Short mmCIF file of C-alpha atoms in Angstrom, two decimals:
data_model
loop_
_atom_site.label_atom_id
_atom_site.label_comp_id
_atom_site.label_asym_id
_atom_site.label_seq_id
_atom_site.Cartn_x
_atom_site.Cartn_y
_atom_site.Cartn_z
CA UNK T 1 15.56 -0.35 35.95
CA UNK T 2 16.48 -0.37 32.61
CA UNK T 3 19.81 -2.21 31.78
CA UNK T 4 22.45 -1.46 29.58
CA UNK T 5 25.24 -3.64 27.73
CA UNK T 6 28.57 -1.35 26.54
CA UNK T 7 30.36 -3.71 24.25
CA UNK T 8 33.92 -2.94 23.32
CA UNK T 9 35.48 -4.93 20.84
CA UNK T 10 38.76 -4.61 18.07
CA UNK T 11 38.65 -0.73 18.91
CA UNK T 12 34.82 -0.13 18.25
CA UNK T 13 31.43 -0.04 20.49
CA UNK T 14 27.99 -1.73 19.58
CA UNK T 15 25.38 0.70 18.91
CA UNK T 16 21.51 -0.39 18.16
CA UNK T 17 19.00 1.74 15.97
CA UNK T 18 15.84 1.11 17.54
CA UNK T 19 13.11 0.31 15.18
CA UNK T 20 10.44 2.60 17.65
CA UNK T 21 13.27 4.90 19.13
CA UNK T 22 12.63 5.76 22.47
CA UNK T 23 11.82 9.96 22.37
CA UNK T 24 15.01 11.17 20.27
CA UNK T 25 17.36 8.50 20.91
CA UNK T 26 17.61 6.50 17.73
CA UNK T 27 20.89 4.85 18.54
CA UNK T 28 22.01 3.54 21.78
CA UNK T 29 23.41 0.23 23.55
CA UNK T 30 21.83 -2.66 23.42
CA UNK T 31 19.40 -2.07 26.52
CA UNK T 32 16.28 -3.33 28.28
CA UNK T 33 14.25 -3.48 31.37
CA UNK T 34 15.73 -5.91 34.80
CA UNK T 35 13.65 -9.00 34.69
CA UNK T 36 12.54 -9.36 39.04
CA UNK T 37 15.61 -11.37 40.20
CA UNK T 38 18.19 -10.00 37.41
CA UNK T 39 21.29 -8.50 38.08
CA UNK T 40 21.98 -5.48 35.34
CA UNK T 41 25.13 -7.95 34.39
CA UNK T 42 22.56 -10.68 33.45
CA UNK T 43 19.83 -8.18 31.65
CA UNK T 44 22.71 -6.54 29.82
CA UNK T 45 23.73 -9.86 28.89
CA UNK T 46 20.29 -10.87 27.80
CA UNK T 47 19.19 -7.93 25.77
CA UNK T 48 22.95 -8.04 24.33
CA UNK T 49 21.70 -11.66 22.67
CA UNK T 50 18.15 -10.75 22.48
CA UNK T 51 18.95 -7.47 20.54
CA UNK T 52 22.10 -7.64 18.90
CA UNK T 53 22.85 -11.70 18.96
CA UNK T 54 26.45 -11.93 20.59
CA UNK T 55 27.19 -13.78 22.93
CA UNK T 56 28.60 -11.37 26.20
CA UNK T 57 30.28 -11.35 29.55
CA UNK T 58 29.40 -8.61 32.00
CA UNK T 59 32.35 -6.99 33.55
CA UNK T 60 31.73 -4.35 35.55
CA UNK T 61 29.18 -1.73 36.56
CA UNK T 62 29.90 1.73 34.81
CA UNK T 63 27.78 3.43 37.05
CA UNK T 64 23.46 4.69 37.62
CA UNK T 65 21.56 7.41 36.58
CA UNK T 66 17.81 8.19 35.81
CA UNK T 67 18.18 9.00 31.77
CA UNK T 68 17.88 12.96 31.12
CA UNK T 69 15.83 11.98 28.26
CA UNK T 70 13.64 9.52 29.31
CA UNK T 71 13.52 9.96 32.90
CA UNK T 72 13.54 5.86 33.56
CA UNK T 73 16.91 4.37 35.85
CA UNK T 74 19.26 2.92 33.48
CA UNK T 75 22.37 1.05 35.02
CA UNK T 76 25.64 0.96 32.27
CA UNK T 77 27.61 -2.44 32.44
CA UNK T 78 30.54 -3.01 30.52
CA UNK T 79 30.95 -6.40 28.62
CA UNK T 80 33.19 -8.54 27.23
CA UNK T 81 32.56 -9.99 23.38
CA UNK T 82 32.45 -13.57 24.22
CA UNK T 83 31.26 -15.06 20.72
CA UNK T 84 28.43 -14.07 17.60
CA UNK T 85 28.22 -11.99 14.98
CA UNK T 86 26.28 -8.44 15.90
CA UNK T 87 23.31 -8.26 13.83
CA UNK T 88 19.37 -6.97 14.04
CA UNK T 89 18.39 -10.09 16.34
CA UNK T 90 14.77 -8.86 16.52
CA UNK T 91 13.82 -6.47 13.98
CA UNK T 92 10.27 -5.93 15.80
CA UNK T 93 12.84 -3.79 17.96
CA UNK T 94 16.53 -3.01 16.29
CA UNK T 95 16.45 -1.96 12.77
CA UNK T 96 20.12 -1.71 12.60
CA UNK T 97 23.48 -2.81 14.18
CA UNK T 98 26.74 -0.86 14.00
CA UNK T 99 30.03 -1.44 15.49
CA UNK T 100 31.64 1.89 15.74
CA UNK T 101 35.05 4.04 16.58
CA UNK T 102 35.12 6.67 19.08
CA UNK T 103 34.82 9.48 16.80
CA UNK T 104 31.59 8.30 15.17
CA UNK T 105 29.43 8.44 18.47
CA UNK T 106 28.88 12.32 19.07
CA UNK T 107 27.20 12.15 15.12
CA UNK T 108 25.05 8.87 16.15
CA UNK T 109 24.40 10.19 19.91
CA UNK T 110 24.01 13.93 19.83
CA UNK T 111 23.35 14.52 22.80
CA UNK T 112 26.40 13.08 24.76
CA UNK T 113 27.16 9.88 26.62
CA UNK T 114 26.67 9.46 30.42
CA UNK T 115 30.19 11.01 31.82
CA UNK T 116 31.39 6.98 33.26
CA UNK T 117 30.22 5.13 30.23
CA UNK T 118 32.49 8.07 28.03
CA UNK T 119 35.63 8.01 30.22
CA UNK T 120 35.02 4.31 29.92
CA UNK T 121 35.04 4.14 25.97
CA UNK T 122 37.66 7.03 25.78
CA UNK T 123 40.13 4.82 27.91
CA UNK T 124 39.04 1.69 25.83
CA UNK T 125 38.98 3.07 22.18
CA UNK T 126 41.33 3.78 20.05
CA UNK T 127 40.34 6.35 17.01
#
C-alpha cells in the first residue's frame, strides 16, 4: 500500500516532482510505500519529512483506491503543516517542491485528482 500525505497550508497544496517519475506522473503528493506495522497516517507522515522535510500531522483518511495509472493501492491522508520549510529533502527521489493554488493542479496533474482527495482540496482552497 502506497501512502499518501495531502498537505494544505495558507491556501496552497504540496506537490513533489519526482526525480524518476513513476509512468507519467511527474508531480504528485509526497507518497511512499506502508512500512509492516504503519498506519497510512504514520507513512504519510514519514515520506512527508523524508520527501519534502516538514514536519506533519495526519488528520484524516481521504479515502482508497488502486491508482489508474500505476495499478498499486494508494491510501490519501490529509495532514496538518505542523513545522519546516518544504524543500527537495532527498534529491535521489524529489527534484522539486511546489506549494500550489487550486487552479495550478489540472496543468501539474493532467490527468485529474482522485474524486475525495479533489472535493477535499476544493473545500480547503481558496483560488
Amino acid at each position: 500500500m502506497i501512502a499518501v500525505a495531502v498537505i494544505v497550508h495558507a491556501g496552497r497544496v504540496l506537490l513533489i516532482r519526482r526525480s524518476a517519475p513513476a509512468a507519467s506522473l511527474p508531480w504528485t503528493f509526497p507518497s511512499g510505500k506502508m512500512e509492516p506495522g504503519e498506519t497510512a497516517g504514520e507513512a504519510a507522515t514519514r515520506e512527508a519529512l523524508e520527501e519534502a522535510g516538514v514536519v506533519v500531522e495526519p488528520v484524516s483518511l481521504l479515502g482508497e483506491r488502486v491508482h489508474p495509472v500505476t495499478g498499486w493501492p494508494v491510501a490519501y491522508v490529509s495532514c496538518q503543516l505542523v513545522s519546516g520549510t518544504a524543500h527537495a529533502a532527498s534529491p535521489r527521489e524529489v527534484a522539486e517542491v511546489r506549494w500550489v493554488r487550486l487552479r495550478e493542479i489540472p496543468e501539474l496533474v493532467p490527468g485529474g485528482l482522485f474524486v475525495p482527495v479533489q472535493a477535499y482540496l476544493d473545500e480547503s482552497l481558496s483560488s
